[in-house]
Amino acid sequence: MKRYVLIALLFILLIGFSIFQYIEKSNLENALDKNEQKLDDMIAESDTVYFEARETAEKFILNYFSYEQHPKQDDVEEYLSPVIINELNFSSPEEYEEEMSDITSSVSDLNIYFGDAVDGRQKVLGVFDNVINVYGGDSTVQSLIEMDLENTENGWQIVDFNFFQY
């Protein structure tokens, strides 16, 4: 009889341990599912990139930094907010007009990099070589332009920028 009690007790302990393991496994799987969902949500939020902003950034750089004499407002105004248009200088001084006629500028090795994106706004970095030709002599300058673009009713527009040449 002691044997049967001992076997029954071992059997009850084995069943209890199995039930405990099953419950623990279910709890761990639920916690894992919740954590995976949180991770997926965080990745989705941090990986938001508005790739459409690239086209506006590229066209602005190519049109503004590729010119003869000076940049033309008509070539870039569709890519700029009205505030930025007013900040840029599109005219050359008339006293230098004849001397400026020999100046050309072009863009080479343009690369676009994406930064933070939030609520229809995208940070973009343009890295390029600005090749300036004055009186037949070329000078190449490494250029960086950090732009803040916003998706407006007129499409993507540059609302702020910082420009550096080295």
mmCIF file of C-alpha atoms in Angstrom:
data_model
loop_
_atom_site.group_PDB
_atom_site.id
_atom_site.type_symbol
_atom_site.label_atom_id
_atom_site.label_comp_id
_atom_site.label_asym_id
_atom_site.label_seq_id
_atom_site.Cartn_x
_atom_site.Cartn_y
_atom_site.Cartn_z
ATOM 1 C CA MET A 1 0.000 0.000 0.000
ATOM 2 C CA LYS A 2 2.856 2.361 0.754
ATOM 3 C CA ARG A 3 4.051 1.721 -2.757
ATOM 4 C CA TYR A 4 0.753 2.754 -4.292
ATOM 5 C CA VAL A 5 0.637 5.919 -2.198
ATOM 6 C CA LEU A 6 4.219 6.727 -3.191
ATOM 7 C CA ILE A 7 3.477 6.076 -6.887
ATOM 8 C CA ALA A 8 0.264 8.135 -6.711
ATOM 9 C CA LEU A 9 2.138 10.948 -4.986
ATOM 10 C CA LEU A 10 4.876 10.892 -7.666
ATOM 11 C CA PHE A 11 2.210 10.790 -10.374
ATOM 12 C CA ILE A 12 0.428 13.826 -8.830
ATOM 13 C CA LEU A 13 3.747 15.695 -8.558
ATOM 14 C CA LEU A 14 4.553 14.867 -12.201
ATOM 15 C CA ILE A 15 1.138 16.083 -13.374
ATOM 16 C CA GLY A 16 1.454 19.239 -11.227
ATOM 17 C CA PHE A 17 4.921 19.953 -12.613
ATOM 18 C CA SER A 18 3.658 19.445 -16.203
ATOM 19 C CA ILE A 19 0.726 21.813 -15.634
ATOM 20 C CA PHE A 20 3.077 24.388 -14.084
ATOM 21 C CA GLN A 21 5.449 24.107 -17.096
ATOM 22 C CA TYR A 22 2.549 24.518 -19.540
ATOM 23 C CA ILE A 23 1.280 27.646 -17.749
ATOM 24 C CA GLU A 24 4.801 29.113 -17.564
ATOM 25 C CA LYS A 25 5.374 28.429 -21.273
ATOM 26 C CA SER A 26 2.073 30.125 -22.169
ATOM 27 C CA ASN A 27 2.977 33.177 -20.092
ATOM 28 C CA LEU A 28 6.414 33.420 -21.711
ATOM 29 C CA GLU A 29 4.936 33.084 -25.214
ATOM 30 C CA ASN A 30 2.415 35.863 -24.484
ATOM 31 C CA ALA A 31 5.156 38.118 -23.126
ATOM 32 C CA LEU A 32 7.328 37.369 -26.161
ATOM 33 C CA ASP A 33 4.456 38.175 -28.547
ATOM 34 C CA LYS A 34 3.826 41.496 -26.771
ATOM 35 C CA ASN A 35 7.525 42.407 -26.875
ATOM 36 C CA GLU A 36 7.790 41.486 -30.559
ATOM 37 C CA GLN A 37 4.800 43.714 -31.318
ATOM 38 C CA LYS A 38 6.348 46.598 -29.373
ATOM 39 C CA LEU A 39 9.623 46.116 -31.235
ATOM 40 C CA ASP A 40 7.848 46.036 -34.594
ATOM 41 C CA ASP A 41 6.009 49.257 -33.700
ATOM 42 C CA MET A 42 9.251 50.976 -32.665
ATOM 43 C CA ILE A 43 11.018 49.892 -35.842
ATOM 44 C CA ALA A 44 8.118 51.080 -37.982
ATOM 45 C CA GLU A 45 8.165 54.486 -36.277
ATOM 46 C CA SER A 46 11.928 54.966 -36.494
ATOM 47 C CA ASP A 47 12.226 53.796 -40.083
ATOM 48 C CA THR A 48 9.771 56.311 -41.489
ATOM 49 C CA VAL A 49 11.435 57.829 -44.515
ATOM 50 C CA TYR A 50 9.635 59.934 -47.085
ATOM 51 C CA PHE A 51 11.512 58.841 -50.181
ATOM 52 C CA GLU A 52 9.461 61.262 -52.298
ATOM 53 C CA ALA A 53 11.439 64.124 -50.734
ATOM 54 C CA ARG A 54 14.582 62.896 -52.525
ATOM 55 C CA GLU A 55 13.381 64.107 -55.926
ATOM 56 C CA THR A 56 12.744 67.631 -54.671
ATOM 57 C CA ALA A 57 16.124 67.774 -52.914
ATOM 58 C CA GLU A 58 17.996 66.495 -55.983
ATOM 59 C CA LYS A 59 16.217 68.828 -58.403
ATOM 60 C CA PHE A 60 16.837 71.829 -56.181
ATOM 61 C CA ILE A 61 20.559 71.084 -55.873
ATOM 62 C CA LEU A 62 20.989 70.369 -59.585
ATOM 63 C CA ASN A 63 19.051 73.481 -60.657
ATOM 64 C CA TYR A 64 20.388 75.942 -58.091
ATOM 65 C CA PHE A 65 24.065 74.993 -58.332
ATOM 66 C CA SER A 66 24.172 74.483 -62.107
ATOM 67 C CA TYR A 67 24.136 77.887 -63.774
ATOM 68 C CA GLU A 68 25.839 80.462 -65.960
ATOM 69 C CA GLN A 69 26.417 83.861 -64.315
ATOM 70 C CA HIS A 70 24.074 83.225 -61.338
ATOM 71 C CA PRO A 71 21.262 80.918 -60.186
ATOM 72 C CA LYS A 72 17.840 81.575 -61.715
ATOM 73 C CA GLN A 73 14.784 81.841 -59.476
ATOM 74 C CA ASP A 74 12.507 80.301 -62.133
ATOM 75 C CA ASP A 75 14.607 77.126 -62.073
ATOM 76 C CA VAL A 76 14.087 76.437 -58.359
ATOM 77 C CA GLU A 77 11.088 78.302 -56.964
ATOM 78 C CA GLU A 78 8.762 75.279 -57.232
ATOM 79 C CA TYR A 79 11.015 73.421 -54.751
ATOM 80 C CA LEU A 80 11.181 76.200 -52.151
ATOM 81 C CA SER A 81 8.799 77.653 -49.602
ATOM 82 C CA PRO A 82 8.127 81.395 -50.063
ATOM 83 C CA VAL A 83 10.243 82.196 -46.986
ATOM 84 C CA ILE A 84 13.288 80.434 -48.466
ATOM 85 C CA ILE A 85 12.828 82.076 -51.885
ATOM 86 C CA ASN A 86 13.101 85.480 -50.193
ATOM 87 C CA GLU A 87 16.285 84.451 -48.348
ATOM 88 C CA LEU A 88 18.189 83.472 -51.503
ATOM 89 C CA ASN A 89 19.907 85.898 -53.826
ATOM 90 C CA PHE A 90 19.097 85.276 -57.475
ATOM 91 C CA SER A 91 20.456 88.438 -59.031
ATOM 92 C CA SER A 92 24.011 89.417 -59.754
ATOM 93 C CA PRO A 93 25.185 92.984 -59.176
ATOM 94 C CA GLU A 94 24.868 94.899 -62.421
ATOM 95 C CA GLU A 95 28.342 96.434 -62.110
ATOM 96 C CA TYR A 96 29.820 92.930 -62.264
ATOM 97 C CA GLU A 97 27.450 91.628 -64.951
ATOM 98 C CA GLU A 98 30.109 91.572 -67.682
ATOM 99 C CA GLU A 99 32.692 89.878 -65.452
ATOM 100 C CA MET A 100 30.091 87.405 -64.160
ATOM 101 C CA SER A 101 29.242 86.265 -67.680
ATOM 102 C CA ASP A 102 32.324 84.032 -67.638
ATOM 103 C CA ILE A 103 31.296 82.154 -64.488
ATOM 104 C CA THR A 104 29.601 78.755 -64.649
ATOM 105 C CA SER A 105 28.756 76.319 -61.914
ATOM 106 C CA SER A 106 27.851 72.636 -62.058
ATOM 107 C CA VAL A 107 27.207 69.697 -59.754
ATOM 108 C CA SER A 108 28.979 66.336 -59.777
ATOM 109 C CA ASP A 109 28.992 63.270 -57.514
ATOM 110 C CA LEU A 110 25.659 64.118 -55.876
ATOM 111 C CA ASN A 111 24.607 61.818 -53.030
ATOM 112 C CA ILE A 112 21.415 62.146 -51.004
ATOM 113 C CA TYR A 113 21.095 60.851 -47.434
ATOM 114 C CA PHE A 114 17.947 60.729 -45.329
ATOM 115 C CA GLY A 115 17.715 61.922 -41.744
ATOM 116 C CA ASP A 116 14.836 62.104 -39.310
ATOM 117 C CA ALA A 117 11.261 62.113 -40.547
ATOM 118 C CA VAL A 118 8.251 63.237 -38.542
ATOM 119 C CA ASP A 119 4.679 64.080 -39.555
ATOM 120 C CA GLY A 120 5.228 64.960 -43.208
ATOM 121 C CA ARG A 121 8.671 66.491 -42.643
ATOM 122 C CA GLN A 122 11.928 64.932 -43.826
ATOM 123 C CA LYS A 123 15.533 65.928 -43.164
ATOM 124 C CA VAL A 124 17.792 65.369 -46.175
ATOM 125 C CA LEU A 125 21.536 65.816 -46.585
ATOM 126 C CA GLY A 126 22.944 66.483 -50.037
ATOM 127 C CA VAL A 127 26.677 65.902 -50.517
ATOM 128 C CA PHE A 128 28.221 66.933 -53.832
ATOM 129 C CA ASP A 129 31.136 68.526 -55.617
ATOM 130 C CA ASN A 130 30.402 72.057 -56.829
ATOM 131 C CA VAL A 131 32.548 72.690 -59.900
ATOM 132 C CA ILE A 132 32.964 76.405 -60.541
ATOM 133 C CA ASN A 133 34.561 77.608 -63.760
ATOM 134 C CA VAL A 134 35.880 81.166 -63.839
ATOM 135 C CA TYR A 135 37.697 82.389 -66.961
ATOM 136 C CA GLY A 136 38.408 78.838 -68.100
ATOM 137 C CA GLY A 137 39.799 77.562 -64.771
ATOM 138 C CA ASP A 138 37.894 74.942 -62.782
ATOM 139 C CA SER A 139 37.699 74.913 -59.017
ATOM 140 C CA THR A 140 36.004 72.013 -57.235
ATOM 141 C CA VAL A 141 34.521 72.560 -53.791
ATOM 142 C CA GLN A 142 33.105 69.825 -51.536
ATOM 143 C CA SER A 143 29.596 70.971 -50.633
ATOM 144 C CA LEU A 144 27.022 69.888 -48.063
ATOM 145 C CA ILE A 145 23.454 71.077 -47.841
ATOM 146 C CA GLU A 146 21.190 69.993 -45.007
ATOM 147 C CA MET A 147 17.544 70.550 -45.923
ATOM 148 C CA ASP A 148 14.276 70.347 -44.054
ATOM 149 C CA LEU A 149 11.509 69.398 -46.453
ATOM 150 C CA GLU A 150 7.803 69.524 -45.762
ATOM 151 C CA ASN A 151 4.993 67.851 -47.638
ATOM 152 C CA THR A 152 2.659 70.740 -48.521
ATOM 153 C CA GLU A 153 -0.341 71.087 -50.805
ATOM 154 C CA ASN A 154 2.171 71.973 -53.554
ATOM 155 C CA GLY A 155 4.193 68.808 -52.970
ATOM 156 C CA TRP A 156 7.534 68.564 -51.167
ATOM 157 C CA GLN A 157 9.145 71.918 -50.494
ATOM 158 C CA ILE A 158 12.317 73.008 -48.756
ATOM 159 C CA VAL A 159 11.378 75.022 -45.662
ATOM 160 C CA ASP A 160 14.850 75.430 -44.177
ATOM 161 C CA PHE A 161 18.443 74.600 -45.069
ATOM 162 C CA ASN A 162 22.066 74.979 -44.016
ATOM 163 C CA PHE A 163 24.783 75.112 -46.648
ATOM 164 C CA PHE A 164 28.502 74.413 -46.181
ATOM 165 C CA GLN A 165 31.416 74.384 -48.606
ATOM 166 C CA TYR A 166 34.946 73.208 -47.796
#
